[in-house]
Coordinates of C-alpha atoms and ligand atoms in Angstrom, one line a residue:
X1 CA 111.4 44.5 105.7
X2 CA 109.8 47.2 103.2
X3 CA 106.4 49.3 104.5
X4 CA 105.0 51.1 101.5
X5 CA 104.0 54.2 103.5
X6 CA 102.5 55.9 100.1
X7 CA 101.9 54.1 96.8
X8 CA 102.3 55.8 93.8
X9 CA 99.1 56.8 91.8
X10 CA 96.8 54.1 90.1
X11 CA 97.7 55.7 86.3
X12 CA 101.4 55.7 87.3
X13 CA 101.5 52.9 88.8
X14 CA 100.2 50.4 85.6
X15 CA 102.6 52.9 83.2
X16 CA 105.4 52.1 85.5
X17 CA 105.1 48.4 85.3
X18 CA 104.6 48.5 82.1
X19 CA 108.1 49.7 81.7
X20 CA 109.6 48.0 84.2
X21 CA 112.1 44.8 84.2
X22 CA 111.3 43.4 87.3
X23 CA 114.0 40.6 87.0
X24 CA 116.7 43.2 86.0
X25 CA 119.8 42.2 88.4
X26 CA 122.0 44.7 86.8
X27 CA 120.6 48.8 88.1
X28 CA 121.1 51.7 89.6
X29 CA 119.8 54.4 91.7
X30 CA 117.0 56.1 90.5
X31 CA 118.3 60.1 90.1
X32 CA 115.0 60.9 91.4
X33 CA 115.2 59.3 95.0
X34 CA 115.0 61.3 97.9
X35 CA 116.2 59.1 101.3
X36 CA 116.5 60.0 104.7
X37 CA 117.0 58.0 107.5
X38 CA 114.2 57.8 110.1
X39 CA 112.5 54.8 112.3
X40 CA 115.4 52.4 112.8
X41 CA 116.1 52.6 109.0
X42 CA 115.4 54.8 105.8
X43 CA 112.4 56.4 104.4
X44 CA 112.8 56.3 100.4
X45 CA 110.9 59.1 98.2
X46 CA 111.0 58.6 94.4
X47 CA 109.6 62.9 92.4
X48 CA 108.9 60.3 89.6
X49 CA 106.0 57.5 91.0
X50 CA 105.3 59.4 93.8
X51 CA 105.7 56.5 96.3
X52 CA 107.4 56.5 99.3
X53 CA 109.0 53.5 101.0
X54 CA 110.9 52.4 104.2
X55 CA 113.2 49.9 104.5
X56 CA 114.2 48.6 108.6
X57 CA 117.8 48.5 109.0
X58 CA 119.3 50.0 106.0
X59 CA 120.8 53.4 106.8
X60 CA 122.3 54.5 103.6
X61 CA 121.1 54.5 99.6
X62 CA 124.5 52.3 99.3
X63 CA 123.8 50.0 101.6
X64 CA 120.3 50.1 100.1
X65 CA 121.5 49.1 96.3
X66 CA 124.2 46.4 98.4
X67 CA 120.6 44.4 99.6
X68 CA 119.0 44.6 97.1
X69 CA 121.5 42.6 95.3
X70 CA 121.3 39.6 98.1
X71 CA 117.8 40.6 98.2
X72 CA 115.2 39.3 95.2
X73 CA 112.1 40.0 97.1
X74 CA 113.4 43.7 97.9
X75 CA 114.4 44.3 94.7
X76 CA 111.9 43.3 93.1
X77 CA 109.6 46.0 95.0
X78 CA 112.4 48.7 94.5
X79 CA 112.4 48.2 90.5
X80 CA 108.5 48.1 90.8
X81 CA 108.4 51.6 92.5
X82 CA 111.4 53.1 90.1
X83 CA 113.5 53.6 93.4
X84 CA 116.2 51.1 91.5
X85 CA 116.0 51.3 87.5
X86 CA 118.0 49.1 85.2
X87 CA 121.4 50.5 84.8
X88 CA 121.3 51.6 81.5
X89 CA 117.8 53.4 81.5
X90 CA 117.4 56.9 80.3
X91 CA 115.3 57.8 83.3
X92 CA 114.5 61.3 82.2
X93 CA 113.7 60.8 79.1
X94 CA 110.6 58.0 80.6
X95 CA 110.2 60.7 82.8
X96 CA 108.8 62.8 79.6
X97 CA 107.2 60.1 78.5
X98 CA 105.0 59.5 81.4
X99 CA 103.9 62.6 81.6
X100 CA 103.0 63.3 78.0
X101 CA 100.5 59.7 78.6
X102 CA 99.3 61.3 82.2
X103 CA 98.8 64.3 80.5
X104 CA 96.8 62.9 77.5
X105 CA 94.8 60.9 80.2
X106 CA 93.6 64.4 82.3
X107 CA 93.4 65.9 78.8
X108 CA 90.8 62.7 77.6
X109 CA 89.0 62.7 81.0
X110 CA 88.3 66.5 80.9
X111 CA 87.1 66.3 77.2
X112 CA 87.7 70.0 76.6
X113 CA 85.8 71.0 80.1
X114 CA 86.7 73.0 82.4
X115 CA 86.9 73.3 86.2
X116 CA 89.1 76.2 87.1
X117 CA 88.1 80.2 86.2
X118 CA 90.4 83.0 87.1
X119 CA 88.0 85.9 86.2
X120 CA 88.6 89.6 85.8
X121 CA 86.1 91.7 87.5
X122 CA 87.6 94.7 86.3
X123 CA 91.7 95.7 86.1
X124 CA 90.9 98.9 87.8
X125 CA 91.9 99.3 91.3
X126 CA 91.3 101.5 94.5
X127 CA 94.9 101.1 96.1
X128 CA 98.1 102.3 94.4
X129 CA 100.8 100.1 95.1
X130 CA 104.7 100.7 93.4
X131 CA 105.3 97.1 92.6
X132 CA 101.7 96.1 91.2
X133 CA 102.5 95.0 87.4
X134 CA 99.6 96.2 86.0
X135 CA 100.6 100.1 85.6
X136 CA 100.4 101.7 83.2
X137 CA 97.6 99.6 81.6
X138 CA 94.2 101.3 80.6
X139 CA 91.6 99.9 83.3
X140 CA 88.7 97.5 82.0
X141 CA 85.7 96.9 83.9
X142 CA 83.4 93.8 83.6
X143 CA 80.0 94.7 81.7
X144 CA 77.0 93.5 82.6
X145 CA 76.6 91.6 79.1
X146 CA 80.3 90.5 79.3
X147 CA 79.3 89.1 83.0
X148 CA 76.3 87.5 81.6
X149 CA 78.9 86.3 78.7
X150 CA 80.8 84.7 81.0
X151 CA 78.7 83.1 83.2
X152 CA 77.4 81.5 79.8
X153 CA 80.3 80.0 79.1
X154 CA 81.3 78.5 82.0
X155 CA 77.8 76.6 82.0
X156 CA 78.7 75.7 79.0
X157 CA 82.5 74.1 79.7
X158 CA 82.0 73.7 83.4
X159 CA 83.1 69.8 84.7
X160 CA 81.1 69.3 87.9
X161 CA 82.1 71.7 90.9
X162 CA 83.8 74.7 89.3
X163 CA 86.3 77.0 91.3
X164 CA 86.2 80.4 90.6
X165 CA 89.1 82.6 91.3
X166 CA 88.2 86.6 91.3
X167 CA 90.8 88.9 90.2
X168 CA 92.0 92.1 89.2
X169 CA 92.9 94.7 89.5
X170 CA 90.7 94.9 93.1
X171 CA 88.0 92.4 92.2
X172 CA 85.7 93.8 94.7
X173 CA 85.7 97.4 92.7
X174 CA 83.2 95.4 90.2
X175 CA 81.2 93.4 92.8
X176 CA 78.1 93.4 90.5
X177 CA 79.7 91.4 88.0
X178 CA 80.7 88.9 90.5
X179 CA 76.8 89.2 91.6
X180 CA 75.6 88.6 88.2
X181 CA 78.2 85.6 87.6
X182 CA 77.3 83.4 90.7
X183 CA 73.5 84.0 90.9
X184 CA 73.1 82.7 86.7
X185 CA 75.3 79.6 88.2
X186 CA 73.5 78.9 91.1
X187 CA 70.0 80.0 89.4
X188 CA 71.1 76.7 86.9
X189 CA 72.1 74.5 89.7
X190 CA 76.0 74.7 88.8
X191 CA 78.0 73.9 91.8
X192 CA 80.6 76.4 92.7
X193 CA 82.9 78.1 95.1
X194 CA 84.5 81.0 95.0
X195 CA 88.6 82.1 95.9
X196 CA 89.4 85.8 95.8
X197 CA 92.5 87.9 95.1
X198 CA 91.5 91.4 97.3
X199 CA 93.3 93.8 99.7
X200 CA 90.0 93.2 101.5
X201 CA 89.5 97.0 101.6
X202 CA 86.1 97.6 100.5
X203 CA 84.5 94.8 102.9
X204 CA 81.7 95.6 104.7
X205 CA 80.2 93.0 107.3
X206 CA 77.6 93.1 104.8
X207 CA 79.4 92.0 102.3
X208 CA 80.9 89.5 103.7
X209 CA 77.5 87.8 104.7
X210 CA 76.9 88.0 100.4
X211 CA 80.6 86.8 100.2
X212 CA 79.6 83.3 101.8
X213 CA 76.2 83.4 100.7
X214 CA 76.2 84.2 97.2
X215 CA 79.7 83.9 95.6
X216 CA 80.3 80.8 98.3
X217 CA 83.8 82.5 99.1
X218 CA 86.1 80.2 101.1
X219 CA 89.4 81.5 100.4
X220 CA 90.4 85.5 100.2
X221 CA 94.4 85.7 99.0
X222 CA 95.4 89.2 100.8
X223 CA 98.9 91.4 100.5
X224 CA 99.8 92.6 103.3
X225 CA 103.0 94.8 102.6
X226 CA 104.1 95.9 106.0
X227 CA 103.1 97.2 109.8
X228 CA 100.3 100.1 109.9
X229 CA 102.8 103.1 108.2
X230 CA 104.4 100.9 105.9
X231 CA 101.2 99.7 105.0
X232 CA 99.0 103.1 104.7
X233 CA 102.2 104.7 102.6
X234 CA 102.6 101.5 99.8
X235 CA 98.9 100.7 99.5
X236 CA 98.3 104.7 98.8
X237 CA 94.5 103.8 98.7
X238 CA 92.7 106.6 96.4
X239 CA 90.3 107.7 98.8
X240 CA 91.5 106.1 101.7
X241 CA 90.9 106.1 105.6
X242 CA 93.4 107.6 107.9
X243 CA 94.4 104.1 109.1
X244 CA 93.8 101.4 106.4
X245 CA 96.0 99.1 107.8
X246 CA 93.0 99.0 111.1
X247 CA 90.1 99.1 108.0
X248 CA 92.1 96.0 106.2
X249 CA 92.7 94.1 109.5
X250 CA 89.6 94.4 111.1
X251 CA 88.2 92.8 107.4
X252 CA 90.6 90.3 107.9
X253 CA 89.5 89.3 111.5
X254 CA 86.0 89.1 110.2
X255 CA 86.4 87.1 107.0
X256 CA 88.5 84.6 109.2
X257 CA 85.4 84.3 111.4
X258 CA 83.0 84.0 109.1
X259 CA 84.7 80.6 107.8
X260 CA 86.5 82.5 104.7
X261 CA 90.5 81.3 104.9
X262 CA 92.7 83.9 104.7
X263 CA 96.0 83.6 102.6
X264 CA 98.3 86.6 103.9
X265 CA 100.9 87.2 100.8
X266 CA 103.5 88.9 102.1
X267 CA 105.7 90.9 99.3
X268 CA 109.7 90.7 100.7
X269 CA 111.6 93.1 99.8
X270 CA 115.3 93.8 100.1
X271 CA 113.9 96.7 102.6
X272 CA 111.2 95.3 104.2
X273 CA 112.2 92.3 106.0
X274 CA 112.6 93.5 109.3
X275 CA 109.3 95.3 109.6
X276 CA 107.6 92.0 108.2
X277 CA 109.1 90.3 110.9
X278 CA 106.9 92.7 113.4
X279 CA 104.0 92.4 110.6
X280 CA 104.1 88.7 111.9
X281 CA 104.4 88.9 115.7
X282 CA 101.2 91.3 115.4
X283 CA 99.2 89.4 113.7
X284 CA 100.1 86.3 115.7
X285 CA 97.6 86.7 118.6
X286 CA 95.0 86.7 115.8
X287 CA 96.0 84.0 114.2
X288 CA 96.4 81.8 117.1
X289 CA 92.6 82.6 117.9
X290 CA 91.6 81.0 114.5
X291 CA 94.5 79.0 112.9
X292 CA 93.0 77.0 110.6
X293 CA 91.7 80.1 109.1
X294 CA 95.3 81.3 108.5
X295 CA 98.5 80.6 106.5
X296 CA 101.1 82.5 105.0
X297 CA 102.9 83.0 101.8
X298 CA 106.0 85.1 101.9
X299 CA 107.1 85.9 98.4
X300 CA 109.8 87.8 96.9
X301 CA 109.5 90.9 94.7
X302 CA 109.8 90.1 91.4
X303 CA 112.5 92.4 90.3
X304 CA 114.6 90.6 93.0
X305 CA 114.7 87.2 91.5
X306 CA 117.3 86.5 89.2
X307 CA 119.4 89.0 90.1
X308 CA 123.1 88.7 90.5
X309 CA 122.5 88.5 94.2
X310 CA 119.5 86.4 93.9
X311 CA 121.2 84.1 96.7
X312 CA 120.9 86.5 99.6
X313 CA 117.2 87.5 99.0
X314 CA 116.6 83.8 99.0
X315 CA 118.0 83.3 102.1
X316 CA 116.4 85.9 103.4
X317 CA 113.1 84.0 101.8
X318 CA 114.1 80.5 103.3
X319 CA 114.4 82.3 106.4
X320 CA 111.4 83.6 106.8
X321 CA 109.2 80.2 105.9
X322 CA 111.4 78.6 108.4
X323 CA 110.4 81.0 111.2
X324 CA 107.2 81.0 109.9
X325 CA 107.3 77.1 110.5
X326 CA 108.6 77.0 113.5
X327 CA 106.2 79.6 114.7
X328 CA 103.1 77.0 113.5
X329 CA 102.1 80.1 110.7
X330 CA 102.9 77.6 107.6
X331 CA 101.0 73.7 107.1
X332 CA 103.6 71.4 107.2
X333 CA 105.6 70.4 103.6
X334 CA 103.3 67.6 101.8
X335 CA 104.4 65.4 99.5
X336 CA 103.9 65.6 95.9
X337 CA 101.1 63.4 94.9
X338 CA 101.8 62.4 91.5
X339 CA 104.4 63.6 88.6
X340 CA 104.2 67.6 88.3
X341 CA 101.8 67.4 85.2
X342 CA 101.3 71.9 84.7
X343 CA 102.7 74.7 87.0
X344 CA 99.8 77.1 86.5
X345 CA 97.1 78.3 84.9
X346 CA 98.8 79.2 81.9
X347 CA 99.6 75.4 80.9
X348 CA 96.9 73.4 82.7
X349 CA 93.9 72.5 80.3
X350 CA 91.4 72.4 82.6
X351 CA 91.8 76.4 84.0
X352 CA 90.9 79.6 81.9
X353 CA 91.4 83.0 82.7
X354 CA 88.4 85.5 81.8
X355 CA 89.9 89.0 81.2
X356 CA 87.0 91.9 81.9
X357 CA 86.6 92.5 78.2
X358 CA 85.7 88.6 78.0
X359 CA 88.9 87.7 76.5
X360 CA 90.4 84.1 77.3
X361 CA 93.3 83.8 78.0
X362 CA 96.3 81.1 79.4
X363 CA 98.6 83.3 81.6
X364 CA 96.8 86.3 83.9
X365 CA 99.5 88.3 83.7
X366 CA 97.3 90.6 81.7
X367 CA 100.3 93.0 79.7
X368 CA 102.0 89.5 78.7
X369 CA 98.9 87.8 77.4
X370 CA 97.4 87.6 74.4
X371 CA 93.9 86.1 74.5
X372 CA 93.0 82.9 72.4
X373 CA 89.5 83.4 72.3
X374 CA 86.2 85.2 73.8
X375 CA 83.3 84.7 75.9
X376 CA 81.4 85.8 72.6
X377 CA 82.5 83.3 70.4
X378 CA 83.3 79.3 70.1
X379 CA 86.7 79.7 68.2
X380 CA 89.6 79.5 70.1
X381 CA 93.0 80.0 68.4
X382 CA 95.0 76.9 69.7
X383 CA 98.7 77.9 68.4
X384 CA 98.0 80.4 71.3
X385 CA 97.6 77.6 73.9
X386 CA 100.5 75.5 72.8
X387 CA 102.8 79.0 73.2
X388 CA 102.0 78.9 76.6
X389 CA 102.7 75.3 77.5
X390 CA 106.2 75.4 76.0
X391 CA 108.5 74.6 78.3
X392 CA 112.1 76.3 78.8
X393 CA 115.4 74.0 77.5
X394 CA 116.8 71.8 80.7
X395 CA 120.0 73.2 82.0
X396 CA 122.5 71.2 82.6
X397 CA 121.8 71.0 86.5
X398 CA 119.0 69.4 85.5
X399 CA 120.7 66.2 84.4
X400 CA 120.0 64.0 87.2
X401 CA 118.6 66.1 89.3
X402 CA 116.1 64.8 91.9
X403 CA 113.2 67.4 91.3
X404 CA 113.5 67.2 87.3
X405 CA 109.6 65.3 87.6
X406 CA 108.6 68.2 89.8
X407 CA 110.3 70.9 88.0
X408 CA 108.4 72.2 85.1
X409 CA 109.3 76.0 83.6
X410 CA 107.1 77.6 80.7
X411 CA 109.1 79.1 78.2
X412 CA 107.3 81.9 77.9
X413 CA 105.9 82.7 81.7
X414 CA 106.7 86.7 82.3
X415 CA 107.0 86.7 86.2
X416 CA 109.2 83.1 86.7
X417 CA 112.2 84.1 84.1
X418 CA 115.3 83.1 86.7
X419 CA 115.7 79.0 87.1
X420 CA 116.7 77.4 89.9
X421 CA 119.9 77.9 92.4
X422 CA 121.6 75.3 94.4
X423 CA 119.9 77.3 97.4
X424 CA 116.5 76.9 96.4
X425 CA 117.3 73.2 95.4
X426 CA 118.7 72.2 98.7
X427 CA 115.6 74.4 100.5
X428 CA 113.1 72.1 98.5
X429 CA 114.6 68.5 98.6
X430 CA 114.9 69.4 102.7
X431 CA 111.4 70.6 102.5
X432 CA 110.4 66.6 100.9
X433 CA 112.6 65.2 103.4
X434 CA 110.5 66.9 106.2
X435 CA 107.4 66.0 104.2
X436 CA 108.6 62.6 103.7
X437 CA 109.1 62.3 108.1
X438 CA 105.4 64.1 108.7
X439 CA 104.1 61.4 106.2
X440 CA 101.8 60.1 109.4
X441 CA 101.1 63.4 110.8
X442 CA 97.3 64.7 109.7
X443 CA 97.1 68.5 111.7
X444 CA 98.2 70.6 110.0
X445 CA 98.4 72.9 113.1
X446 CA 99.9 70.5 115.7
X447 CA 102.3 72.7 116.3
X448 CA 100.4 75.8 117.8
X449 CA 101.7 74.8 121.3
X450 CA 104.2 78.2 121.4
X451 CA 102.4 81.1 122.5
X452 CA 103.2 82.9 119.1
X453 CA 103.2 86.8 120.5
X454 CA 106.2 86.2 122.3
X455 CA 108.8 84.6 119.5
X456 CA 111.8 86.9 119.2
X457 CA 113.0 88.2 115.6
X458 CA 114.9 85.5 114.3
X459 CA 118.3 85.4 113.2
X460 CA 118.9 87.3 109.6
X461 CA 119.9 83.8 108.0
X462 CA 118.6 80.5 108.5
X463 CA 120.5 78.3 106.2
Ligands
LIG1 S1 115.4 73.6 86.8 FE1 116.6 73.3 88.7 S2 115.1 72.3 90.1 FE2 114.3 72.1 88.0 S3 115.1 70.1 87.3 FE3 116.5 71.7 86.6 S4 118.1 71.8 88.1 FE4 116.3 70.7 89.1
LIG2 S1 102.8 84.7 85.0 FE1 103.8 82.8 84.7 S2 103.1 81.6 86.5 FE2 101.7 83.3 86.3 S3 100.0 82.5 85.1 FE3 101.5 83.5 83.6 S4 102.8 81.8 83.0 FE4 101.8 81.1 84.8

């Protein structure tokens, strides 16, 4: 017997049929299954429809493709969801195919509108941190008239409830043009909530309380770089307490309980991974008081990835999510929801970045980016916004690999230049195999039951 446990999207699923030969008796395997056995038989994932099946009593995609040969009514639903194709079909090439016609879909349903604004505040900043990638660059603050500028545009291409992301440099050095921005919205009945990129330094309770007020913050993204000496020493803030790291935390304790979720970034570094490891079991009481205010992103440093020995830092990476996982710090993996359609803001048409001077622009890597038009004017200079959404040549470990509809890489992106290892591949098809098992499971929490202060280091590699 087949239980659909997920069907794919409505879109996909009439473009699928479409192209499907349901009385094919001659096929193959999809490349883009995932299966893994589970329930007294096995769960089937397709990257490409989304969908995911199980089949009772079939332990093995072999003996899967053997039944559906005796099987009519089975196979008939395996063609259907693309978990069998017909054995001669180029799969990736209706891969591209589908997602140019879901793409031209969004693209028709958004009507050049706009939901999604990454907005400079200014590109100065108070701390003074090695890594950050925009030295050397003149700082640009927000003007009044450019704020104004702004929030005039995004009346003009917002598509119902907007998301507004606040950036920098530290956004919060140019808190009145975040002021100015959110009171014109909600003074012209725009809906809107607000995300924020911050080291949370300048908080005060009171502006916190304007935070959820005003800008309707719900999300602050923080980098935390290390425990309280490693922190004071990287962040360098000009101006600075004697402890920051106590200043930053005690924001952080009072964001999370004023309802605004805190995303803890955590930079790993070939040096730092030990002292992030105590990072974590210090902030774990915290946490564990508020959990679903919490989660954590552990990231490398860029200069690390795609280096000769980019295997060892991403062990060191899959590591770390693993402990945070087991440790209930990190949601569980979900399933994709439908075919990767844009992998940031850079190639998604419905998100725009707003530099300080009012520039627009695809990427917000500011040095990299060259804007394609202004808040101050209706052109837009389009060549620019197809250079972004170029995408990089497949390599050859692409060719039948199961992620290919999940995989997209922009030719041109300045921070994501390495592609993938067979480390990183493995890491993620496990991570939709896990994904695929906690189909059922809602909480994303349930697993808070180990009192989290007391979990030892882990092991060095978790492979
Ligand atoms: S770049 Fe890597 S993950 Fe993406 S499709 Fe190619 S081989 Fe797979
Ligand atoms: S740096 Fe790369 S990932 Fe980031 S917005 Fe630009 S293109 Fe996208």
């Amino acid at each position: 017997m087949v239980r659909i446990l997920k069907e794919m999207p409505k879109l996909t699923a009439k473009l699928s049929r479409a192209f499907s030969d349901l009385s094919c008796t001659a096929f193959r395997l999809s490349p883009y299954v995932v299966s893994t056995k589970a329930d007294n038989g096995l769960l089937v994932f397709t990257t490409l429809t989304c969908a995911l099946l199980h089949i009772d009593s079939v332990f093995s995609e072999d003996e899967l493709c053997r039944k559906a040969k005796e099987d009519p009514e089975l196979r008939k639903t395996l063609l259907l969801h693309r978990v069998l194709i017909p054995e001669n079909f180029d799969e990736q090439k209706f891969c591209e195919q589908l997602r140019v016609l879901l793409l031209s879909e969004k693209n028709r349903l958004l009507r050049g509108r706009k939901n999604g604004y990454i907005i400079f505040t200014t590109t100065a900043c108070n701390a003074r941190c090695y890594y950050c990638f925009e030295h050397g660059y003149v700082p640009v603050t927000m003007t009044e008239e450019t704020a104004r500028k702004a929030a005039e545009y995004i009346e003009a291409h917002a598509n119902g409830e907007v998301t507004l992301t606040w950036f920098g440099g530290e956004p919060l050095v140019n808190t009145k043009a975040i002021d100015s921005i959110t009171a014109y919205l909600a003074e012209r009945g725009i809906s809107f909530r607000s995300h924020i990129v911050t080291n949370a330094w300048l908080f005060t309770p009171e502006l916190i309380q304007r935070a959820k007020k005003q800008w309707h913050l719900e999300n602050a993204q923080i980098t935390l770089d290390g425990t309280r000496e490693n922190y004071n020493r990287i962040k360098a803030y000009v101006n600075g307490d004697a402890d920051d790291y106590s200043r930053v935390l005690g924001n952080i304790k009072a964001l999370a309980e004023n309802d605004v979720h805190i995303s803890l970034y955590l930079v790993l570094s070939r040096e730092n991974e030990e002292d992030l490891y105590a990072l974590l079991t210090e902030l774990a009481p915290m946490m564990k008081e508020n959990p679903e205010r919490f989660s954590v992103l552990p990231n490398l440093l860029q200069q690390y990835g795609g280096a000769a020995d980019e295997d060892e830092m991403q062990q060191k990476l899959i590591g770390m999510w693993k402990w945070l996982r087991i440790n209930g710090m990190l949601p569980e993996p979900k399933l994709p929801q439908n075919l990767c359609l844009s992998s940031c803001t850079a190639d998604n048409p419905g998100t725009v970045v707003i530099q300080a001077d009012g520039g627009l622009h695809c990427c917000d890597h500011i040095g990299e980016s060259r804007p394609y038009g202004s808040v101050f004017e209706e052109d837009m200079d389009k060549a620019v916004i197809r250079w972004w959404a170029e995408r990089r040549a497949a390599i050859p470990d692409c060719d039948g690999c199961a992620l290919y509809p999940q995989c997209l890489r922009l030719a041109h992106c300045p921070a994501k230049k390495f592609a993938c290892t067979k480390l990183t591949r493995e890491d993620r098809i496990s991570s939709i195999k896990a994904a695929m098992k906690n189909v059922t499971v809602h909480s994303v929490h349930s697993n808070w039951k180990t009192p989290m202060n007391t979990v030892q280091p882990p092991e060095k590699v978790y492979v």
